[in-house]
PDB file of C-alpha atoms and ligand atoms in Angstrom:
ATOM      1  CA  MET S  21      -7.688  -5.565  17.502  1.00 53.00           C
ATOM      2  CA  SER S  22      -6.291  -5.835  20.997  1.00 65.00           C
ATOM      3  CA  SER S  23      -2.802  -4.422  20.328  1.00 79.00           C
ATOM      4  CA  PRO S  24      -0.943  -2.696  17.496  1.00 75.00           C
ATOM      5  CA  PHE S  25       0.801  -6.004  16.818  1.00 81.00           C
ATOM      6  CA  ASP S  26      -2.406  -7.892  16.024  1.00 87.00           C
ATOM      7  CA  VAL S  27      -3.981  -7.803  12.594  1.00 95.00           C
ATOM      8  CA  PRO S  28      -7.732  -7.607  11.879  1.00 97.00           C
ATOM      9  CA  ALA S  29      -9.385 -10.978  11.173  1.00 97.00           C
ATOM     10  CA  LEU S  30     -10.086 -10.075   7.536  1.00 98.00           C
ATOM     11  CA  VAL S  31      -6.421  -9.202   6.979  1.00 98.00           C
ATOM     12  CA  GLY S  32      -5.544 -12.574   8.517  1.00 98.00           C
ATOM     13  CA  ARG S  33      -7.727 -14.354   5.956  1.00 98.00           C
ATOM     14  CA  THR S  34      -6.032 -12.568   3.054  1.00 98.00           C
ATOM     15  CA  LEU S  35      -2.602 -13.443   4.498  1.00 98.00           C
ATOM     16  CA  ASP S  36      -3.699 -17.094   4.731  1.00 98.00           C
ATOM     17  CA  LEU S  37      -4.536 -16.990   1.012  1.00 98.00           C
ATOM     18  CA  ALA S  38      -1.103 -15.467   0.310  1.00 98.00           C
ATOM     19  CA  ARG S  39       0.529 -18.370   2.170  1.00 98.00           C
ATOM     20  CA  GLN S  40      -1.596 -20.967   0.347  1.00 98.00           C
ATOM     21  CA  ARG S  41      -0.696 -19.490  -3.028  1.00 98.00           C
ATOM     22  CA  GLY S  42       2.964 -18.780  -2.233  1.00 98.00           C
ATOM     23  CA  PHE S  43       2.230 -15.118  -3.011  1.00 98.00           C
ATOM     24  CA  ILE S  44       5.158 -13.128  -1.626  1.00 96.00           C
ATOM     25  CA  THR S  45       4.443  -9.516  -2.594  1.00 96.00           C
ATOM     26  CA  SER S  46       1.643  -8.721  -0.172  1.00 97.00           C
ATOM     27  CA  THR S  47       1.518  -5.394   1.617  1.00 96.00           C
ATOM     28  CA  ARG S  48       3.462  -5.453   4.854  1.00 94.00           C
ATOM     29  CA  HIS S  49       1.785  -4.689   8.186  1.00 95.00           C
ATOM     30  CA  GLU S  50       3.365  -1.222   8.489  1.00 94.00           C
ATOM     31  CA  THR S  51       1.900  -0.129   5.168  1.00 96.00           C
ATOM     32  CA  GLY S  52      -1.393  -1.803   6.002  1.00 97.00           C
ATOM     33  CA  ARG S  53      -1.740   0.147   9.222  1.00 96.00           C
ATOM     34  CA  LEU S  54      -1.008   3.347   7.344  1.00 97.00           C
ATOM     35  CA  LEU S  55      -3.697   2.462   4.776  1.00 98.00           C
ATOM     36  CA  ALA S  56      -6.221   1.822   7.547  1.00 98.00           C
ATOM     37  CA  THR S  57      -5.338   5.125   9.218  1.00 98.00           C
ATOM     38  CA  LEU S  58      -5.717   7.097   5.995  1.00 98.00           C
ATOM     39  CA  ALA S  59      -8.928   5.250   5.096  1.00 98.00           C
ATOM     40  CA  ALA S  60     -10.475   6.333   8.397  1.00 98.00           C
ATOM     41  CA  ALA S  61     -10.088   9.962   7.293  1.00 98.00           C
ATOM     42  CA  ARG S  62     -11.654   9.407   3.863  1.00 98.00           C
ATOM     43  CA  SER S  63     -15.180   9.164   2.532  1.00 98.00           C
ATOM     44  CA  GLY S  64     -16.531   8.396  -0.925  1.00 98.00           C
ATOM     45  CA  THR S  65     -14.682   5.731  -2.899  1.00 98.00           C
ATOM     46  CA  LEU S  66     -11.197   4.302  -2.295  1.00 98.00           C
ATOM     47  CA  ALA S  67      -9.386   2.309  -4.988  1.00 98.00           C
ATOM     48  CA  GLU S  68      -6.646  -0.284  -4.928  1.00 98.00           C
ATOM     49  CA  LEU S  69      -4.774  -1.000  -8.159  1.00 98.00           C
ATOM     50  CA  GLY S  70      -3.407  -4.547  -7.948  1.00 98.00           C
ATOM     51  CA  THR S  71      -5.346  -6.613  -5.394  1.00 98.00           C
ATOM     52  CA  GLY S  72      -2.919  -9.497  -4.942  1.00 98.00           C
ATOM     53  CA  THR S  73      -4.513 -11.711  -2.279  1.00 98.00           C
ATOM     54  CA  GLY S  74      -6.508  -8.773  -0.879  1.00 98.00           C
ATOM     55  CA  VAL S  75      -4.273  -7.655   1.979  1.00 98.00           C
ATOM     56  CA  GLY S  76      -4.417  -3.944   1.116  1.00 98.00           C
ATOM     57  CA  SER S  77      -8.189  -4.049   0.617  1.00 98.00           C
ATOM     58  CA  ALA S  78      -8.612  -5.734   3.988  1.00 98.00           C
ATOM     59  CA  TRP S  79      -6.523  -3.058   5.731  1.00 98.00           C
ATOM     60  CA  LEU S  80      -8.432  -0.270   3.949  1.00 98.00           C
ATOM     61  CA  SER S  81     -11.693  -1.911   4.958  1.00 98.00           C
ATOM     62  CA  SER S  82     -10.563  -2.191   8.591  1.00 97.00           C
ATOM     63  CA  GLY S  83     -10.128   1.592   8.782  1.00 98.00           C
ATOM     64  CA  ALA S  84     -12.873   2.902   6.509  1.00 98.00           C
ATOM     65  CA  ALA S  85     -16.087   4.276   7.964  1.00 97.00           C
ATOM     66  CA  GLU S  86     -19.378   2.609   7.179  1.00 94.00           C
ATOM     67  CA  GLY S  87     -20.578   3.929   3.825  1.00 95.00           C
ATOM     68  CA  THR S  88     -17.093   4.388   2.393  1.00 98.00           C
ATOM     69  CA  ARG S  89     -16.703   2.161  -0.658  1.00 98.00           C
ATOM     70  CA  ILE S  90     -13.541   0.254  -1.625  1.00 98.00           C
ATOM     71  CA  VAL S  91     -12.919  -1.087  -5.136  1.00 98.00           C
ATOM     72  CA  SER S  92      -9.865  -3.125  -6.064  1.00 98.00           C
ATOM     73  CA  ALA S  93      -8.735  -4.515  -9.440  1.00 98.00           C
ATOM     74  CA  GLU S  94      -6.687  -7.678 -10.012  1.00 98.00           C
ATOM     75  CA  LEU S  95      -5.441  -8.686 -13.460  1.00 98.00           C
ATOM     76  CA  ASP S  96      -5.087 -12.408 -12.651  1.00 98.00           C
ATOM     77  CA  PRO S  97      -8.659 -13.798 -12.892  1.00 98.00           C
ATOM     78  CA  SER S  98      -8.033 -16.875 -10.752  1.00 98.00           C
ATOM     79  CA  LEU S  99      -6.504 -14.765  -7.991  1.00 98.00           C
ATOM     80  CA  ALA S 100      -9.371 -12.257  -8.233  1.00 98.00           C
ATOM     81  CA  GLU S 101     -11.872 -15.119  -7.878  1.00 98.00           C
ATOM     82  CA  ASP S 102     -10.201 -16.426  -4.709  1.00 98.00           C
ATOM     83  CA  VAL S 103     -10.159 -12.940  -3.188  1.00 98.00           C
ATOM     84  CA  GLN S 104     -13.794 -12.313  -4.144  1.00 98.00           C
ATOM     85  CA  LYS S 105     -14.717 -15.328  -1.988  1.00 98.00           C
ATOM     86  CA  ILE S 106     -12.971 -13.798   1.043  1.00 98.00           C
ATOM     87  CA  PHE S 107     -14.809 -10.489   0.595  1.00 98.00           C
ATOM     88  CA  SER S 108     -18.177 -11.979  -0.397  1.00 98.00           C
ATOM     89  CA  ASP S 109     -19.751 -10.960   2.920  1.00 96.00           C
ATOM     90  CA  VAL S 110     -18.026  -7.556   3.149  1.00 97.00           C
ATOM     91  CA  ALA S 111     -20.650  -5.145   1.868  1.00 94.00           C
ATOM     92  CA  ASN S 112     -18.479  -2.138   1.044  1.00 95.00           C
ATOM     93  CA  VAL S 113     -15.617  -3.916  -0.800  1.00 98.00           C
ATOM     94  CA  ASP S 114     -15.745  -4.920  -4.478  1.00 98.00           C
ATOM     95  CA  ILE S 115     -12.924  -6.986  -5.965  1.00 98.00           C
ATOM     96  CA  VAL S 116     -12.952  -6.530  -9.731  1.00 98.00           C
ATOM     97  CA  SER S 117     -11.316  -9.029 -12.065  1.00 98.00           C
ATOM     98  CA  GLY S 118      -9.462  -7.103 -14.774  1.00 98.00           C
ATOM     99  CA  ASP S 119      -6.977  -4.396 -15.595  1.00 98.00           C
ATOM    100  CA  TRP S 120      -6.764  -1.421 -13.202  1.00 98.00           C
ATOM    101  CA  THR S 121      -8.328   0.848 -15.820  1.00 98.00           C
ATOM    102  CA  THR S 122     -11.629  -1.008 -15.354  1.00 98.00           C
ATOM    103  CA  LEU S 123     -11.967   0.933 -12.090  1.00 98.00           C
ATOM    104  CA  GLU S 124     -12.311   4.247 -13.947  1.00 98.00           C
ATOM    105  CA  GLU S 125     -16.079   3.922 -13.892  1.00 98.00           C
ATOM    106  CA  TYR S 126     -16.030   4.270 -10.070  1.00 98.00           C
ATOM    107  CA  ALA S 127     -13.918   7.498 -10.089  1.00 98.00           C
ATOM    108  CA  PRO S 128     -13.366  10.072  -8.684  1.00 98.00           C
ATOM    109  CA  PHE S 129     -11.468   8.514  -5.794  1.00 98.00           C
ATOM    110  CA  SER S 130     -10.644  10.022  -2.430  1.00 98.00           C
ATOM    111  CA  LEU S 131      -7.704   7.606  -2.088  1.00 98.00           C
ATOM    112  CA  ILE S 132      -5.844   5.401  -4.570  1.00 98.00           C
ATOM    113  CA  PHE S 133      -3.450   2.707  -3.393  1.00 98.00           C
ATOM    114  CA  VAL S 134      -1.160   2.018  -6.355  1.00 98.00           C
ATOM    115  CA  ASP S 135       0.570  -1.328  -5.953  1.00 96.00           C
ATOM    116  CA  VAL S 136       1.704  -2.136  -9.511  1.00 97.00           C
ATOM    117  CA  ARG S 137       5.047  -0.680 -10.525  1.00 93.00           C
ATOM    118  CA  GLU S 138       4.136  -0.009 -14.195  1.00 96.00           C
ATOM    119  CA  VAL S 139       0.933   1.781 -13.181  1.00 98.00           C
ATOM    120  CA  MET S 140       2.853   4.266 -11.017  1.00 97.00           C
ATOM    121  CA  ALA S 141       4.284   5.758 -14.220  1.00 97.00           C
ATOM    122  CA  GLU S 142       0.724   6.767 -15.271  1.00 98.00           C
ATOM    123  CA  ILE S 143       0.770   9.939 -13.186  1.00 98.00           C
ATOM    124  CA  ASP S 144      -1.450  11.995 -15.542  1.00 98.00           C
ATOM    125  CA  HIS S 145      -4.062   9.258 -15.693  1.00 98.00           C
ATOM    126  CA  LEU S 146      -3.994   8.735 -11.918  1.00 98.00           C
ATOM    127  CA  ALA S 147      -4.170  12.488 -11.206  1.00 98.00           C
ATOM    128  CA  ALA S 148      -7.332  12.658 -13.312  1.00 98.00           C
ATOM    129  CA  LEU S 149      -8.964   9.873 -11.262  1.00 98.00           C
ATOM    130  CA  LEU S 150      -8.371  11.607  -7.899  1.00 98.00           C
ATOM    131  CA  GLU S 151     -10.741  14.174  -6.449  1.00 98.00           C
ATOM    132  CA  PRO S 152      -9.186  17.441  -5.170  1.00 97.00           C
ATOM    133  CA  GLY S 153      -7.631  16.594  -1.806  1.00 98.00           C
ATOM    134  CA  GLY S 154      -7.517  12.940  -2.840  1.00 98.00           C
ATOM    135  CA  ILE S 155      -4.512  10.894  -1.743  1.00 98.00           C
ATOM    136  CA  ALA S 156      -2.328   8.530  -3.779  1.00 98.00           C
ATOM    137  CA  VAL S 157      -0.299   5.947  -1.862  1.00 98.00           C
ATOM    138  CA  LEU S 158       2.483   4.322  -3.879  1.00 98.00           C
ATOM    139  CA  ASP S 159       4.087   1.297  -2.283  1.00 95.00           C
ATOM    140  CA  ASP S 160       7.355  -0.565  -2.514  1.00 90.00           C
ATOM    141  CA  PHE S 161      10.169   1.791  -3.346  1.00 95.00           C
ATOM    142  CA  THR S 162      13.748   0.945  -2.491  1.00 94.00           C
ATOM    143  CA  ALA S 163      15.038   3.436   0.065  1.00 92.00           C
ATOM    144  CA  SER S 164      17.688   5.757  -1.383  1.00 91.00           C
ATOM    145  CA  ALA S 165      19.899   8.275   0.418  1.00 89.00           C
ATOM    146  CA  HIS S 166      20.380  10.203  -2.853  1.00 91.00           C
ATOM    147  CA  TRP S 167      18.441  12.900  -4.622  1.00 95.00           C
ATOM    148  CA  PRO S 168      17.194  12.188  -7.154  1.00 96.00           C
ATOM    149  CA  PRO S 169      16.624   8.655  -5.827  1.00 95.00           C
ATOM    150  CA  ILE S 170      18.973   6.091  -7.374  1.00 95.00           C
ATOM    151  CA  VAL S 171      18.232   2.371  -7.524  1.00 94.00           C
ATOM    152  CA  ASP S 172      20.598  -0.112  -9.165  1.00 93.00           C
ATOM    153  CA  GLY S 173      22.647   2.758 -10.544  1.00 94.00           C
ATOM    154  CA  GLN S 174      19.644   4.397 -12.274  1.00 96.00           C
ATOM    155  CA  VAL S 175      17.572   7.415 -11.312  1.00 97.00           C
ATOM    156  CA  ASP S 176      14.096   6.317 -10.187  1.00 97.00           C
ATOM    157  CA  THR S 177      12.309   8.778 -12.454  1.00 97.00           C
ATOM    158  CA  VAL S 178       8.830   7.629 -11.426  1.00 97.00           C
ATOM    159  CA  ARG S 179       9.458   8.409  -7.758  1.00 97.00           C
ATOM    160  CA  GLU S 180      11.206  11.648  -8.720  1.00 97.00           C
ATOM    161  CA  GLN S 181       8.155  12.741 -10.706  1.00 98.00           C
ATOM    162  CA  TRP S 182       5.650  11.971  -7.943  1.00 98.00           C
ATOM    163  CA  LEU S 183       7.735  13.892  -5.416  1.00 98.00           C
ATOM    164  CA  THR S 184       8.109  16.986  -7.620  1.00 98.00           C
ATOM    165  CA  ASP S 185       4.867  17.185  -9.627  1.00 98.00           C
ATOM    166  CA  GLU S 186       3.133  20.539  -9.039  1.00 98.00           C
ATOM    167  CA  ARG S 187      -0.314  18.902  -8.966  1.00 98.00           C
ATOM    168  CA  PHE S 188       0.585  17.094  -5.730  1.00 98.00           C
ATOM    169  CA  VAL S 189       1.975  17.741  -2.276  1.00 98.00           C
ATOM    170  CA  ALA S 190       4.028  14.625  -1.655  1.00 98.00           C
ATOM    171  CA  VAL S 191       6.247  12.974   0.919  1.00 97.00           C
ATOM    172  CA  GLU S 192       8.348   9.817   0.950  1.00 97.00           C
ATOM    173  CA  LEU S 193       8.180   7.741   4.140  1.00 96.00           C
ATOM    174  CA  LEU S 194      10.630   5.053   5.177  1.00 95.00           C
ATOM    175  CA  ILE S 195       8.701   2.006   6.283  1.00 91.00           C
ATOM    176  CA  ASP S 196      11.798  -0.103   6.893  1.00 89.00           C
ATOM    177  CA  ALA S 197      15.546   0.383   6.609  1.00 90.00           C
ATOM    178  CA  ASP S 198      15.419  -0.537   2.926  1.00 89.00           C
ATOM    179  CA  ALA S 199      11.852   0.273   1.863  1.00 93.00           C
ATOM    180  CA  SER S 200       9.769   3.398   1.407  1.00 96.00           C
ATOM    181  CA  LEU S 201       6.447   4.576   0.082  1.00 97.00           C
ATOM    182  CA  VAL S 202       5.168   7.861  -1.321  1.00 98.00           C
ATOM    183  CA  ILE S 203       2.030   9.664  -0.206  1.00 98.00           C
ATOM    184  CA  ALA S 204       0.859  12.361  -2.618  1.00 98.00           C
ATOM    185  CA  THR S 205      -2.169  14.599  -2.048  1.00 98.00           C
ATOM    186  CA  ARG S 206      -3.893  16.139  -5.089  1.00 98.00           C
ATOM    187  CA  ARG S 207      -4.020  19.948  -4.753  1.00 97.00           C
TER     188      ARG S 207
HETATM  189  C1  SAM N  26       2.352  -6.137  -5.357  1.00 66.96           C
HETATM  190  S1  SAM N  26       0.990  -7.128  -5.782  1.00 66.96           S
HETATM  191  C2  SAM N  26      -0.332  -6.372  -4.938  1.00 66.96           C
HETATM  192  C3  SAM N  26      -0.338  -6.590  -3.461  1.00 66.96           C
HETATM  193  C4  SAM N  26      -1.609  -6.096  -2.800  1.00 66.96           C
HETATM  194  N1  SAM N  26      -1.949  -4.737  -3.183  1.00 66.96           N
HETATM  195  C5  SAM N  26      -1.532  -6.190  -1.292  1.00 66.96           C
HETATM  196  O1  SAM N  26      -1.974  -5.237  -0.624  1.00 66.96           O
HETATM  197  O2  SAM N  26      -1.044  -7.181  -0.766  1.00 66.96           O
HETATM  198  C6  SAM N  26       0.603  -6.608  -7.429  1.00 66.96           C
HETATM  199  C7  SAM N  26      -0.632  -7.273  -8.013  1.00 66.96           C
HETATM  200  O3  SAM N  26      -1.049  -6.492  -9.135  1.00 66.96           O
HETATM  201  C8  SAM N  26      -1.539  -7.346 -10.127  1.00 66.96           C
HETATM  202  N2  SAM N  26      -1.458  -6.604 -11.405  1.00 66.96           N
HETATM  203  C9  SAM N  26      -0.403  -6.493 -12.236  1.00 66.96           C
HETATM  204  N3  SAM N  26      -0.706  -5.701 -13.292  1.00 66.96           N
HETATM  205  C10 SAM N  26      -1.989  -5.287 -13.099  1.00 66.96           C
HETATM  206  C11 SAM N  26      -2.879  -4.464 -13.841  1.00 66.96           C
HETATM  207  N4  SAM N  26      -2.506  -3.906 -15.004  1.00 66.96           N
HETATM  208  N5  SAM N  26      -4.132  -4.256 -13.376  1.00 66.96           N
HETATM  209  C12 SAM N  26      -4.530  -4.836 -12.183  1.00 66.96           C
HETATM  210  N6  SAM N  26      -3.724  -5.643 -11.443  1.00 66.96           N
HETATM  211  C13 SAM N  26      -2.472  -5.862 -11.884  1.00 66.96           C
HETATM  212  C14 SAM N  26      -0.635  -8.570 -10.026  1.00 66.96           C
HETATM  213  O4  SAM N  26      -1.262  -9.699 -10.607  1.00 66.96           O
HETATM  214  C15 SAM N  26      -0.420  -8.680  -8.531  1.00 66.96           C
HETATM  215  O5  SAM N  26      -1.375  -9.539  -7.956  1.00 66.96           O
END
């Protein structure tokens, strides 16, 4: 990368796939750079739940040290197959076709990137998959000026739980005027 505005070549390939498929829910660059930064501080195994076209995995891979493994699960088999082709020559990344729970066999994780809304509600399950000091990154919340956070007139109970659960030290970060993510470290 020559400047903070460029993206790594592998990320570019996953974004090309997103364009080809009309896939519009890929991780944005700001979140990707955060994932790469966190990955650089991790060892062991990192997991992504919900691969999409592989953007998050590519950012994690761009930051991770040699020897750090990345596993990512995608429920849509045809999408998983396309992404597997992109990562076929990336030794430390495995794209798994199947439900996120298929990644349990690779646990414990030093970082989990949770990018499926329904999975975020599985806080007990996710806490059990993280090693002590392990980090969960939960993407794509709607920014809210209220506490507890309110979206469409309803309390966002999932975000509220992640930010208050005693098993984690957590913070919400604005990544744009209208979007935020949560980073939660397992005590
Ligand atoms: C928001 S997109 C993921 C974007 C991706 N993480 C990125 O960095 O660009 C969510 C993806 O999760 C997949 N998905 C939905 N439910 C899932 C599940 N139970 N297990 C694994 N993947 C799932 C969807 O098919 C979709 O591709």
